[in-house]
Amino acid sequence: MKRTPLVVGNWKMHKTGTEAIRLIEDLRKSSLPSNVEVAVCPAFTALSDAGSALRDSPIRLGAQDMYWEAQGAFTGEVSPLMLAAAGCRYVIVGHSERRQFFGETDVWVTRKVQAAFAHGLVPILCVGERLEERDAGRTDRIVTEQTEMATGELSSEQVVNLVVAYEPVWAIGTGRSATGEEANRVTGLIRRALGRRSGGASAQTRILYGGSVTPDNAAEVFGQPEIDGGLIGGASLDAGKFTAIVRAASRERGNL
Ligand code: 13P
């Protein structure tokens, strides 16, 4: 089953509108390979500038979060309707930084996944264990539960279109990536958890790895059969590094 590789830059709380335009211009100049889908997820305030800078480019636009209602009295929130109107195709949902620093729960994540599909957006659902959970041997249980909770209500067609990112919390921004073998094992577990409820539709679901991916370890990560690309934080802020990571995905996965 062919799954087009996907590499997504999560810019987190970096880049003003002007800086976003500059980074996108640099990415556009770097002639990215055409057999990998590429997306960037700027902050809300830079989405409009980024969308304009991406006009007529194959690079897709995504957001880093959203609320699940279409509109209403929810001060400070941004809706799926607004993201779709801003030109987003993707929205990251349930990132560990949202769970850890902003109290996001599995119930919220579930609603956001459903709301994204309802508005024509593709959710990038993040799952992953914290260090203490890993040390206690609970990785498989945590990751399976997070996956099952967030996707239990999805149709098989939605499972096919869904993107999941396995991001072990202890590997995010720490310079300590999971080994390719370890990331591949957990990614396979996620695919099986998704498949149990979707009649095997998960054979087509793209599952990414995220957590300290750099040009140096990208080939090892993308060389794993279950891993269909990456969700890149720090290294996505640098056009040269991000391009090198996309090229590694192209070499390792582009001809499948
Ligand atoms: P780093 O690549 O900076 O570790 O961040 C990973 C991440 O959280 C992407 O969503």
PDB file of N, CA, C and O in Angstrom, residues 2 24 29 39 46 49 67 96 99 107 110 122 125 130 134-135 167 176 185 192 194 197 210 216 218 250:
ATOM      1  N   LYS A   2       0.723   2.069  -1.039  1.00  0.00           N
ATOM      2  CA  LYS A   2       1.584   3.246  -1.137  1.00  0.00           C
ATOM      3  C   LYS A   2       1.028   4.378  -0.262  1.00  0.00           C
ATOM      4  O   LYS A   2      -0.135   4.721  -0.349  1.00  0.00           O
ATOM      5  N   ILE A  24       9.490  30.925   3.989  1.00  0.00           N
ATOM      6  CA  ILE A  24       8.796  30.248   2.877  1.00  0.00           C
ATOM      7  C   ILE A  24       9.495  30.579   1.551  1.00  0.00           C
ATOM      8  O   ILE A  24       9.657  29.698   0.687  1.00  0.00           O
ATOM      9  N   LYS A  29      12.784  28.455  -2.880  1.00  0.00           N
ATOM     10  CA  LYS A  29      13.998  28.520  -3.714  1.00  0.00           C
ATOM     11  C   LYS A  29      14.786  27.210  -3.680  1.00  0.00           C
ATOM     12  O   LYS A  29      15.643  26.965  -4.515  1.00  0.00           O
ATOM     13  N   ALA A  39       4.413  20.335   4.382  1.00  0.00           N
ATOM     14  CA  ALA A  39       3.490  21.327   4.947  1.00  0.00           C
ATOM     15  C   ALA A  39       4.214  22.116   6.031  1.00  0.00           C
ATOM     16  O   ALA A  39       5.154  21.608   6.653  1.00  0.00           O
ATOM     17  N   ALA A  46       0.564  34.393  11.699  1.00  0.00           N
ATOM     18  CA  ALA A  46       1.353  34.367  10.463  1.00  0.00           C
ATOM     19  C   ALA A  46       0.654  33.565   9.358  1.00  0.00           C
ATOM     20  O   ALA A  46       1.174  33.454   8.253  1.00  0.00           O
ATOM     21  N   ASP A  49      -0.159  35.696   6.054  1.00  0.00           N
ATOM     22  CA  ASP A  49       1.064  36.005   5.294  1.00  0.00           C
ATOM     23  C   ASP A  49       1.642  34.729   4.676  1.00  0.00           C
ATOM     24  O   ASP A  49       2.076  34.719   3.521  1.00  0.00           O
ATOM     25  N   TYR A  67     -10.001  25.363  18.195  1.00  0.00           N
ATOM     26  CA  TYR A  67     -11.127  24.960  19.043  1.00  0.00           C
ATOM     27  C   TYR A  67     -12.069  24.141  18.178  1.00  0.00           C
ATOM     28  O   TYR A  67     -11.925  24.119  16.960  1.00  0.00           O
ATOM     29  N   SER A  96       1.760  17.427  22.436  1.00  0.00           N
ATOM     30  CA  SER A  96       2.064  17.204  23.861  1.00  0.00           C
ATOM     31  C   SER A  96       2.260  18.522  24.614  1.00  0.00           C
ATOM     32  O   SER A  96       2.003  18.598  25.814  1.00  0.00           O
ATOM     33  N   ARG A  99      -1.103  19.448  25.684  1.00  0.00           N
ATOM     34  CA  ARG A  99      -1.570  18.580  26.770  1.00  0.00           C
ATOM     35  C   ARG A  99      -0.865  18.960  28.072  1.00  0.00           C
ATOM     36  O   ARG A  99      -1.468  19.034  29.136  1.00  0.00           O
ATOM     37  N   VAL A 107     -10.423  13.982  25.786  1.00  0.00           N
ATOM     38  CA  VAL A 107     -11.791  14.296  25.337  1.00  0.00           C
ATOM     39  C   VAL A 107     -11.762  15.496  24.385  1.00  0.00           C
ATOM     40  O   VAL A 107     -12.410  15.502  23.331  1.00  0.00           O
ATOM     41  N   THR A 110     -10.320  14.428  21.046  1.00  0.00           N
ATOM     42  CA  THR A 110     -11.311  13.684  20.261  1.00  0.00           C
ATOM     43  C   THR A 110     -12.239  14.643  19.531  1.00  0.00           C
ATOM     44  O   THR A 110     -12.515  14.498  18.332  1.00  0.00           O
ATOM     45  N   VAL A 122      -7.544  18.237   7.569  1.00  0.00           N
ATOM     46  CA  VAL A 122      -6.959  16.944   7.933  1.00  0.00           C
ATOM     47  C   VAL A 122      -6.248  17.098   9.272  1.00  0.00           C
ATOM     48  O   VAL A 122      -5.290  17.878   9.380  1.00  0.00           O
ATOM     49  N   LEU A 125      -2.956  14.112  14.323  1.00  0.00           N
ATOM     50  CA  LEU A 125      -3.179  13.743  15.726  1.00  0.00           C
ATOM     51  C   LEU A 125      -1.863  13.330  16.372  1.00  0.00           C
ATOM     52  O   LEU A 125      -1.210  12.388  15.912  1.00  0.00           O
ATOM     53  N   ARG A 130       5.086  10.162  28.099  1.00  0.00           N
ATOM     54  CA  ARG A 130       6.044  10.997  28.831  1.00  0.00           C
ATOM     55  C   ARG A 130       7.169  10.100  29.364  1.00  0.00           C
ATOM     56  O   ARG A 130       7.039   8.864  29.413  1.00  0.00           O
ATOM     57  N   ARG A 134       7.297   6.079  30.120  1.00  0.00           N
ATOM     58  CA  ARG A 134       8.216   5.182  29.398  1.00  0.00           C
ATOM     59  C   ARG A 134       9.013   4.348  30.398  1.00  0.00           C
ATOM     60  O   ARG A 134       9.133   3.128  30.271  1.00  0.00           O
ATOM     61  N   ASP A 135       9.558   5.048  31.425  1.00  0.00           N
ATOM     62  CA  ASP A 135      10.378   4.351  32.415  1.00  0.00           C
ATOM     63  C   ASP A 135       9.577   3.299  33.169  1.00  0.00           C
ATOM     64  O   ASP A 135      10.128   2.311  33.652  1.00  0.00           O
ATOM     65  N   GLU A 167       4.947  11.165  18.818  1.00  0.00           N
ATOM     66  CA  GLU A 167       5.948  12.070  19.368  1.00  0.00           C
ATOM     67  C   GLU A 167       6.199  11.727  20.843  1.00  0.00           C
ATOM     68  O   GLU A 167       5.467  12.188  21.720  1.00  0.00           O
ATOM     69  N   ARG A 176      17.308  14.332  21.985  1.00  0.00           N
ATOM     70  CA  ARG A 176      17.381  12.891  22.230  1.00  0.00           C
ATOM     71  C   ARG A 176      16.252  12.200  21.467  1.00  0.00           C
ATOM     72  O   ARG A 176      15.123  12.104  21.950  1.00  0.00           O
ATOM     73  N   ARG A 185       8.618   0.466  15.993  1.00  0.00           N
ATOM     74  CA  ARG A 185       7.799  -0.482  16.759  1.00  0.00           C
ATOM     75  C   ARG A 185       6.521   0.191  17.263  1.00  0.00           C
ATOM     76  O   ARG A 185       5.421  -0.333  17.105  1.00  0.00           O
ATOM     77  N   ARG A 192      -1.827  -0.710  14.241  1.00  0.00           N
ATOM     78  CA  ARG A 192      -2.686  -1.850  14.594  1.00  0.00           C
ATOM     79  C   ARG A 192      -3.877  -1.389  15.445  1.00  0.00           C
ATOM     80  O   ARG A 192      -4.995  -1.856  15.272  1.00  0.00           O
ATOM     81  N   LEU A 194      -5.323   1.516  15.330  1.00  0.00           N
ATOM     82  CA  LEU A 194      -6.245   2.176  14.395  1.00  0.00           C
ATOM     83  C   LEU A 194      -6.984   1.144  13.553  1.00  0.00           C
ATOM     84  O   LEU A 194      -8.164   1.299  13.257  1.00  0.00           O
ATOM     85  N   ARG A 197     -10.351  -0.946  14.651  1.00  0.00           N
ATOM     86  CA  ARG A 197     -11.700  -0.387  14.562  1.00  0.00           C
ATOM     87  C   ARG A 197     -12.063   0.064  13.157  1.00  0.00           C
ATOM     88  O   ARG A 197     -13.163   0.546  12.937  1.00  0.00           O
ATOM     89  N   GLY A 210       7.908  12.276  15.331  1.00  0.00           N
ATOM     90  CA  GLY A 210       8.397  13.607  15.693  1.00  0.00           C
ATOM     91  C   GLY A 210       9.151  13.554  16.999  1.00  0.00           C
ATOM     92  O   GLY A 210       8.803  12.788  17.909  1.00  0.00           O
ATOM     93  N   ASP A 216      20.814  14.879  10.490  1.00  0.00           N
ATOM     94  CA  ASP A 216      21.722  13.774  10.821  1.00  0.00           C
ATOM     95  C   ASP A 216      21.002  12.449  11.088  1.00  0.00           C
ATOM     96  O   ASP A 216      21.548  11.387  10.804  1.00  0.00           O
ATOM     97  N   ALA A 218      17.645  11.866  10.149  1.00  0.00           N
ATOM     98  CA  ALA A 218      16.422  11.728   9.340  1.00  0.00           C
ATOM     99  C   ALA A 218      16.418  10.430   8.526  1.00  0.00           C
ATOM    100  O   ALA A 218      15.388   9.758   8.418  1.00  0.00           O
ATOM    101  N   SER A 250      12.564  11.803   0.877  1.00  0.00           N
ATOM    102  CA  SER A 250      12.454  11.480  -0.547  1.00  0.00           C
ATOM    103  C   SER A 250      13.322  10.273  -0.910  1.00  0.00           C
ATOM    104  O   SER A 250      12.887   9.352  -1.599  1.00  0.00           O
TER     105      SER A 250
END
